[in-house]
mmCIF file of C-alpha atoms in Angstrom:
data_model
loop_
_atom_site.group_PDB
_atom_site.id
_atom_site.type_symbol
_atom_site.label_atom_id
_atom_site.label_comp_id
_atom_site.label_asym_id
_atom_site.label_seq_id
_atom_site.Cartn_x
_atom_site.Cartn_y
_atom_site.Cartn_z
ATOM 1 C CA UNK M 29 20.919 7.804 -24.154
ATOM 2 C CA UNK M 30 20.947 4.736 -21.795
ATOM 3 C CA UNK M 31 18.205 3.673 -19.208
ATOM 4 C CA UNK M 32 20.989 5.075 -16.740
ATOM 5 C CA UNK M 33 23.058 7.636 -16.774
ATOM 6 C CA UNK M 34 25.496 7.400 -13.902
ATOM 7 C CA UNK M 35 26.926 11.192 -15.141
ATOM 8 C CA UNK M 36 23.673 13.011 -14.244
ATOM 9 C CA UNK M 37 22.639 10.126 -11.891
ATOM 10 C CA UNK M 38 19.345 9.624 -13.858
ATOM 11 C CA UNK M 39 17.715 6.473 -14.148
ATOM 12 C CA UNK M 40 15.466 7.399 -17.121
ATOM 13 C CA UNK M 41 16.656 11.186 -18.654
ATOM 14 C CA UNK M 42 14.030 13.290 -18.608
ATOM 15 C CA UNK M 43 13.334 14.808 -21.631
ATOM 16 C CA UNK M 44 9.874 15.364 -23.938
ATOM 17 C CA UNK M 45 10.035 12.282 -25.414
ATOM 18 C CA UNK M 46 9.825 10.502 -22.045
ATOM 19 C CA UNK M 47 6.554 12.121 -21.663
ATOM 20 C CA UNK M 48 5.695 10.841 -24.942
ATOM 21 C CA UNK M 49 6.101 7.384 -24.495
ATOM 22 C CA UNK M 50 4.612 7.720 -20.660
ATOM 23 C CA UNK M 51 1.531 9.020 -22.655
ATOM 24 C CA UNK M 52 1.627 6.127 -25.138
ATOM 25 C CA UNK M 53 1.812 3.583 -22.306
ATOM 26 C CA UNK M 54 -1.085 4.635 -20.841
ATOM 27 C CA UNK M 55 -3.300 4.507 -24.178
ATOM 28 C CA UNK M 56 -1.816 1.211 -24.502
ATOM 29 C CA UNK M 57 -3.386 -0.016 -20.936
ATOM 30 C CA UNK M 58 -6.544 1.768 -21.211
ATOM 31 C CA UNK M 59 -7.005 -0.119 -25.117
ATOM 32 C CA UNK M 60 -5.829 -3.346 -23.526
ATOM 33 C CA UNK M 61 -8.154 -3.061 -20.462
ATOM 34 C CA UNK M 62 -10.954 -2.286 -22.882
ATOM 35 C CA UNK M 63 -10.609 -4.758 -25.568
ATOM 36 C CA UNK M 64 -9.977 -7.945 -22.364
ATOM 37 C CA UNK M 65 -13.512 -6.409 -21.137
ATOM 38 C CA UNK M 66 -11.268 -5.993 -17.917
ATOM 39 C CA UNK M 67 -14.109 -3.170 -16.824
ATOM 40 C CA UNK M 68 -11.309 -0.973 -15.800
ATOM 41 C CA UNK M 69 -10.590 1.101 -18.662
ATOM 42 C CA UNK M 70 -11.917 4.562 -17.730
ATOM 43 C CA UNK M 71 -9.966 3.186 -14.522
ATOM 44 C CA UNK M 72 -6.758 3.073 -15.654
ATOM 45 C CA UNK M 73 -7.113 6.653 -17.243
ATOM 46 C CA UNK M 74 -8.134 8.293 -14.912
ATOM 47 C CA UNK M 75 -5.432 6.761 -12.037
ATOM 48 C CA UNK M 76 -3.109 7.657 -14.932
ATOM 49 C CA UNK M 77 -3.910 10.975 -14.958
ATOM 50 C CA UNK M 78 -4.644 11.770 -11.686
ATOM 51 C CA UNK M 79 -0.862 10.381 -10.816
ATOM 52 C CA UNK M 80 0.388 13.564 -13.173
ATOM 53 C CA UNK M 81 -1.574 16.023 -11.172
ATOM 54 C CA UNK M 82 -0.144 14.504 -7.994
ATOM 55 C CA UNK M 83 2.946 13.468 -8.553
ATOM 56 C CA UNK M 84 3.659 17.571 -9.920
ATOM 57 C CA UNK M 85 1.881 18.671 -6.777
ATOM 58 C CA UNK M 86 4.215 16.657 -4.416
ATOM 59 C CA UNK M 87 7.072 17.437 -6.798
ATOM 60 C CA UNK M 88 6.810 21.553 -5.887
ATOM 61 C CA UNK M 89 5.123 20.832 -2.368
ATOM 62 C CA UNK M 90 7.862 18.430 -1.395
ATOM 63 C CA UNK M 91 11.169 20.577 -1.683
ATOM 64 C CA UNK M 92 9.690 23.511 0.719
ATOM 65 C CA UNK M 93 8.390 20.929 3.631
ATOM 66 C CA UNK M 94 11.290 19.024 4.074
ATOM 67 C CA UNK M 95 13.216 21.992 5.172
ATOM 68 C CA UNK M 96 10.355 22.241 8.261
ATOM 69 C CA UNK M 97 10.317 18.997 10.858
ATOM 70 C CA UNK M 98 6.797 20.159 11.582
ATOM 71 C CA UNK M 99 5.248 20.629 7.896
ATOM 72 C CA UNK M 100 6.980 17.614 7.415
ATOM 73 C CA UNK M 101 5.070 15.696 10.059
ATOM 74 C CA UNK M 102 1.733 17.144 8.778
ATOM 75 C CA UNK M 103 2.924 15.787 5.166
ATOM 76 C CA UNK M 104 2.937 12.350 7.012
ATOM 77 C CA UNK M 105 -0.314 12.784 8.486
ATOM 78 C CA UNK M 106 -1.806 13.607 4.833
ATOM 79 C CA UNK M 107 -0.489 10.835 3.176
ATOM 80 C CA UNK M 108 -1.551 8.523 6.515
ATOM 81 C CA UNK M 109 -5.180 10.228 5.836
ATOM 82 C CA UNK M 110 -5.757 8.908 2.282
ATOM 83 C CA UNK M 111 -4.199 6.070 2.915
ATOM 84 C CA UNK M 112 -6.824 5.077 5.548
ATOM 85 C CA UNK M 113 -9.501 6.735 3.232
ATOM 86 C CA UNK M 114 -8.657 4.634 -0.097
ATOM 87 C CA UNK M 115 -8.190 1.379 2.171
ATOM 88 C CA UNK M 116 -11.336 2.053 3.776
ATOM 89 C CA UNK M 117 -13.122 2.617 0.971
ATOM 90 C CA UNK M 118 -11.633 -0.382 -1.025
ATOM 91 C CA UNK M 119 -13.121 -2.884 2.166
ATOM 92 C CA UNK M 120 -16.703 -1.236 2.244
ATOM 93 C CA UNK M 121 -18.549 1.278 1.511
ATOM 94 C CA UNK M 122 -20.393 1.403 4.904
ATOM 95 C CA UNK M 123 -19.072 3.728 7.789
ATOM 96 C CA UNK M 124 -16.959 0.888 8.828
ATOM 97 C CA UNK M 125 -14.313 2.457 6.210
ATOM 98 C CA UNK M 126 -12.716 4.516 9.257
ATOM 99 C CA UNK M 127 -11.639 1.755 11.090
ATOM 100 C CA UNK M 128 -8.910 1.123 8.443
ATOM 101 C CA UNK M 129 -6.815 3.848 10.282
ATOM 102 C CA UNK M 130 -6.415 0.889 12.766
ATOM 103 C CA UNK M 131 -4.522 -1.619 10.867
ATOM 104 C CA UNK M 132 -2.518 0.921 8.791
ATOM 105 C CA UNK M 133 -1.524 2.607 12.030
ATOM 106 C CA UNK M 134 -0.717 -0.325 13.260
ATOM 107 C CA UNK M 135 1.818 -1.609 10.794
ATOM 108 C CA UNK M 136 3.628 1.655 10.532
ATOM 109 C CA UNK M 137 3.834 3.264 13.642
ATOM 110 C CA UNK M 138 6.026 0.887 15.779
ATOM 111 C CA UNK M 139 8.106 0.625 12.538
ATOM 112 C CA UNK M 140 8.437 3.911 12.411
ATOM 113 C CA UNK M 141 9.137 4.726 16.245
ATOM 114 C CA UNK M 142 11.849 1.995 15.980
ATOM 115 C CA UNK M 143 13.997 3.706 13.281
ATOM 116 C CA UNK M 144 13.440 7.167 14.611
ATOM 117 C CA UNK M 145 14.251 6.033 18.639
ATOM 118 C CA UNK M 146 17.447 4.112 17.450
ATOM 119 C CA UNK M 147 18.712 7.056 15.281
ATOM 120 C CA UNK M 148 18.797 4.591 12.366
ATOM 121 C CA UNK M 149 16.247 7.401 10.654
ATOM 122 C CA UNK M 150 17.488 10.956 11.433
ATOM 123 C CA UNK M 151 14.690 13.208 12.420
ATOM 124 C CA UNK M 152 14.729 16.013 8.875
ATOM 125 C CA UNK M 153 11.816 15.454 6.392
ATOM 126 C CA UNK M 154 13.928 14.442 3.793
ATOM 127 C CA UNK M 155 14.737 11.205 5.327
ATOM 128 C CA UNK M 156 11.696 10.646 7.309
ATOM 129 C CA UNK M 157 9.066 11.256 4.288
ATOM 130 C CA UNK M 158 9.995 8.853 1.623
ATOM 131 C CA UNK M 159 10.735 6.456 4.652
ATOM 132 C CA UNK M 160 6.882 6.846 5.978
ATOM 133 C CA UNK M 161 5.781 6.772 2.646
ATOM 134 C CA UNK M 162 6.913 2.717 1.779
ATOM 135 C CA UNK M 163 5.661 1.584 4.610
ATOM 136 C CA UNK M 164 2.289 3.969 4.679
ATOM 137 C CA UNK M 165 1.928 2.625 1.034
ATOM 138 C CA UNK M 166 2.874 -1.203 2.031
ATOM 139 C CA UNK M 167 -0.023 -0.905 4.937
ATOM 140 C CA UNK M 168 -2.418 0.489 2.907
ATOM 141 C CA UNK M 169 -2.222 -2.413 -0.340
ATOM 142 C CA UNK M 170 -2.309 -5.255 2.702
ATOM 143 C CA UNK M 171 -5.422 -3.362 4.624
ATOM 144 C CA UNK M 172 -7.456 -3.186 1.231
ATOM 145 C CA UNK M 173 -6.255 -6.534 -0.280
ATOM 146 C CA UNK M 174 -6.696 -8.321 3.471
ATOM 147 C CA UNK M 175 -10.120 -6.332 3.850
ATOM 148 C CA UNK M 176 -11.732 -7.030 0.667
ATOM 149 C CA UNK M 177 -10.727 -10.474 0.169
ATOM 150 C CA UNK M 178 -12.510 -11.448 3.967
ATOM 151 C CA UNK M 179 -15.192 -9.728 3.236
ATOM 152 C CA UNK M 180 -15.801 -10.835 0.091
ATOM 153 C CA UNK M 181 -14.950 -14.426 1.172
ATOM 154 C CA UNK M 182 -17.946 -13.910 3.865
ATOM 155 C CA UNK M 183 -20.431 -12.703 1.442
ATOM 156 C CA UNK M 184 -19.883 -15.845 -0.578
ATOM 157 C CA UNK M 185 -19.869 -18.132 2.369
ATOM 158 C CA UNK M 186 -22.774 -16.765 4.588
ATOM 159 C CA UNK M 187 -23.932 -20.228 4.888
ATOM 160 C CA UNK M 188 -20.604 -21.692 6.133
ATOM 161 C CA UNK M 189 -20.815 -19.035 8.954
ATOM 162 C CA UNK M 190 -24.602 -19.108 9.719
ATOM 163 C CA UNK M 191 -23.272 -23.317 10.153
ATOM 164 C CA UNK M 192 -20.351 -22.632 12.173
ATOM 165 C CA UNK M 193 -23.253 -20.099 14.563
ATOM 166 C CA UNK M 194 -25.269 -23.054 14.701
ATOM 167 C CA UNK M 195 -22.718 -25.555 15.523
ATOM 168 C CA UNK M 196 -21.772 -23.043 18.811
ATOM 169 C CA UNK M 197 -19.337 -20.754 17.375
ATOM 170 C CA UNK M 198 -18.675 -17.373 18.467
ATOM 171 C CA UNK M 199 -19.740 -14.618 15.905
ATOM 172 C CA UNK M 200 -15.390 -13.904 15.587
ATOM 173 C CA UNK M 201 -14.549 -17.130 15.338
ATOM 174 C CA UNK M 202 -16.864 -18.468 12.985
ATOM 175 C CA UNK M 203 -16.526 -15.569 10.597
ATOM 176 C CA UNK M 204 -12.818 -15.947 11.189
ATOM 177 C CA UNK M 205 -12.394 -19.580 10.390
ATOM 178 C CA UNK M 206 -14.244 -18.724 7.062
ATOM 179 C CA UNK M 207 -11.817 -15.224 5.914
ATOM 180 C CA UNK M 208 -8.895 -16.378 7.573
ATOM 181 C CA UNK M 209 -7.218 -17.918 4.370
ATOM 182 C CA UNK M 210 -8.413 -15.812 2.109
ATOM 183 C CA UNK M 211 -6.837 -12.471 4.014
ATOM 184 C CA UNK M 212 -3.651 -13.791 4.556
ATOM 185 C CA UNK M 213 -3.137 -14.273 0.619
ATOM 186 C CA UNK M 214 -2.735 -10.452 0.982
ATOM 187 C CA UNK M 215 1.228 -11.268 2.472
ATOM 188 C CA UNK M 216 1.821 -13.163 -1.401
ATOM 189 C CA UNK M 217 3.373 -9.880 -3.332
ATOM 190 C CA UNK M 218 5.221 -8.916 -0.153
ATOM 191 C CA UNK M 219 6.830 -12.245 -0.009
ATOM 192 C CA UNK M 220 7.348 -12.972 -3.657
ATOM 193 C CA UNK M 221 8.989 -9.554 -3.756
ATOM 194 C CA UNK M 222 11.192 -10.591 -0.780
ATOM 195 C CA UNK M 223 12.004 -13.440 -2.260
ATOM 196 C CA UNK M 224 12.656 -12.987 -5.779
ATOM 197 C CA UNK M 225 14.400 -9.411 -4.666
ATOM 198 C CA UNK M 226 17.859 -9.114 -7.092
ATOM 199 C CA UNK M 227 16.499 -12.091 -8.945
ATOM 200 C CA UNK M 228 13.838 -10.876 -11.165
ATOM 201 C CA UNK M 229 13.539 -6.801 -10.477
ATOM 202 C CA UNK M 230 15.958 -4.123 -8.513
ATOM 203 C CA UNK M 231 14.144 -2.593 -6.372
ATOM 204 C CA UNK M 232 13.147 0.971 -6.026
ATOM 205 C CA UNK M 233 15.155 1.853 -2.966
ATOM 206 C CA UNK M 234 18.517 -0.097 -4.539
ATOM 207 C CA UNK M 235 18.672 1.570 -7.451
ATOM 208 C CA UNK M 236 18.395 4.761 -6.562
ATOM 209 C CA UNK M 237 20.646 4.353 -3.603
ATOM 210 C CA UNK M 238 23.422 3.292 -6.700
ATOM 211 C CA UNK M 239 22.856 5.837 -8.637
ATOM 212 C CA UNK M 240 23.118 8.331 -5.628
ATOM 213 C CA UNK M 241 26.422 7.595 -5.342
ATOM 214 C CA UNK M 242 26.044 4.284 -2.634
ATOM 215 C CA UNK M 243 28.547 1.083 -2.897
ATOM 216 C CA UNK M 244 26.455 -2.303 -3.630
ATOM 217 C CA UNK M 245 26.414 -3.077 0.094
ATOM 218 C CA UNK M 246 25.112 -0.123 1.595
ATOM 219 C CA UNK M 247 22.196 -0.688 -1.086
ATOM 220 C CA UNK M 248 21.809 -3.744 -0.928
ATOM 221 C CA UNK M 249 21.482 -3.000 3.148
ATOM 222 C CA UNK M 250 18.513 -0.077 2.887
ATOM 223 C CA UNK M 251 16.520 -2.688 0.278
ATOM 224 C CA UNK M 252 17.136 -5.480 2.776
ATOM 225 C CA UNK M 253 15.699 -3.659 5.644
ATOM 226 C CA UNK M 254 12.412 -2.108 3.214
ATOM 227 C CA UNK M 255 11.817 -5.685 1.946
ATOM 228 C CA UNK M 256 11.685 -6.859 5.495
ATOM 229 C CA UNK M 257 10.143 -3.957 7.127
ATOM 230 C CA UNK M 258 7.501 -4.117 5.174
ATOM 231 C CA UNK M 259 6.605 -7.897 5.745
ATOM 232 C CA UNK M 260 6.027 -6.820 9.133
ATOM 233 C CA UNK M 261 3.956 -3.736 8.537
ATOM 234 C CA UNK M 262 2.012 -5.796 6.104
ATOM 235 C CA UNK M 263 1.139 -8.990 8.273
ATOM 236 C CA UNK M 264 0.746 -6.753 11.126
ATOM 237 C CA UNK M 265 -1.772 -4.614 8.709
ATOM 238 C CA UNK M 266 -3.776 -7.903 7.969
ATOM 239 C CA UNK M 267 -3.671 -9.485 11.488
ATOM 240 C CA UNK M 268 -5.829 -6.490 12.216
ATOM 241 C CA UNK M 269 -7.942 -6.501 9.355
ATOM 242 C CA UNK M 270 -9.218 -9.809 10.227
ATOM 243 C CA UNK M 271 -9.388 -9.031 14.021
ATOM 244 C CA UNK M 272 -11.902 -5.835 13.110
ATOM 245 C CA UNK M 273 -13.779 -7.814 10.395
ATOM 246 C CA UNK M 274 -14.257 -11.016 13.197
ATOM 247 C CA UNK M 275 -15.433 -8.486 15.731
ATOM 248 C CA UNK M 276 -17.936 -7.314 13.058
ATOM 249 C CA UNK M 277 -16.557 -3.647 13.340
ATOM 250 C CA UNK M 278 -16.074 -4.101 9.211
ATOM 251 C CA UNK M 279 -18.874 -5.391 7.575
ATOM 252 C CA UNK M 280 -20.172 -6.801 4.292
ATOM 253 C CA UNK M 281 -21.127 -4.416 1.880
ATOM 254 C CA UNK M 282 -21.022 -3.771 -1.707
ATOM 255 C CA UNK M 283 -18.474 -4.952 -3.581
ATOM 256 C CA UNK M 284 -15.488 -2.368 -3.536
ATOM 257 C CA UNK M 285 -16.169 0.458 -6.285
ATOM 258 C CA UNK M 286 -12.507 1.464 -7.975
ATOM 259 C CA UNK M 287 -11.839 4.884 -6.734
#
């Protein structure tokens, strides 16, 4: 059986063999991380096992919540809350992690409001949940990367910040002068994905729509929207993170632990 089965509409056949191969790949990832002294061997194993449990739970829950708009909205709020906690703890272990809600919300909410307001996104759980999940996931990644890189840069170049303050810079301007470039690199993964789409990768939304019976043009249009939407969401998130760091609302703490 091939990777794609047009008859069943599946990208991969869901059989016991798929589970075995997935387990082997996880063990290989753990072994390589340990052998390479990357320091994340246990984290890779925990992440893989958590993914199993969480996807099993989501698969069971989502079939129930999509039938109700209110339950779907609560599910989106849950996704948002988990994203805020994850991104915030990546940035700093201190109480300032709660500010992660600002960049994630500022990036995601306007795009969702635009889609719902124009009617492009039907007000149905089966439509809102996956789109919200894609946007929240992008904002999470941009927020955690930008925050961590900005704070690491400030920590490593503390003397330059103090020198800028001595020259008469305001605290916000001095911090942004040092950390802006490092934080801005957090947009590079989204840029690379958009630049190489169709040439290096065929993203999930595109492949999923093709397997679901959509035409290549329809699938391409939706995937283009997803990529451009993610660029907008992540750019906004990074700018808001920089503003939070510049104003000292999110401060340098201990290096972010992998959670």
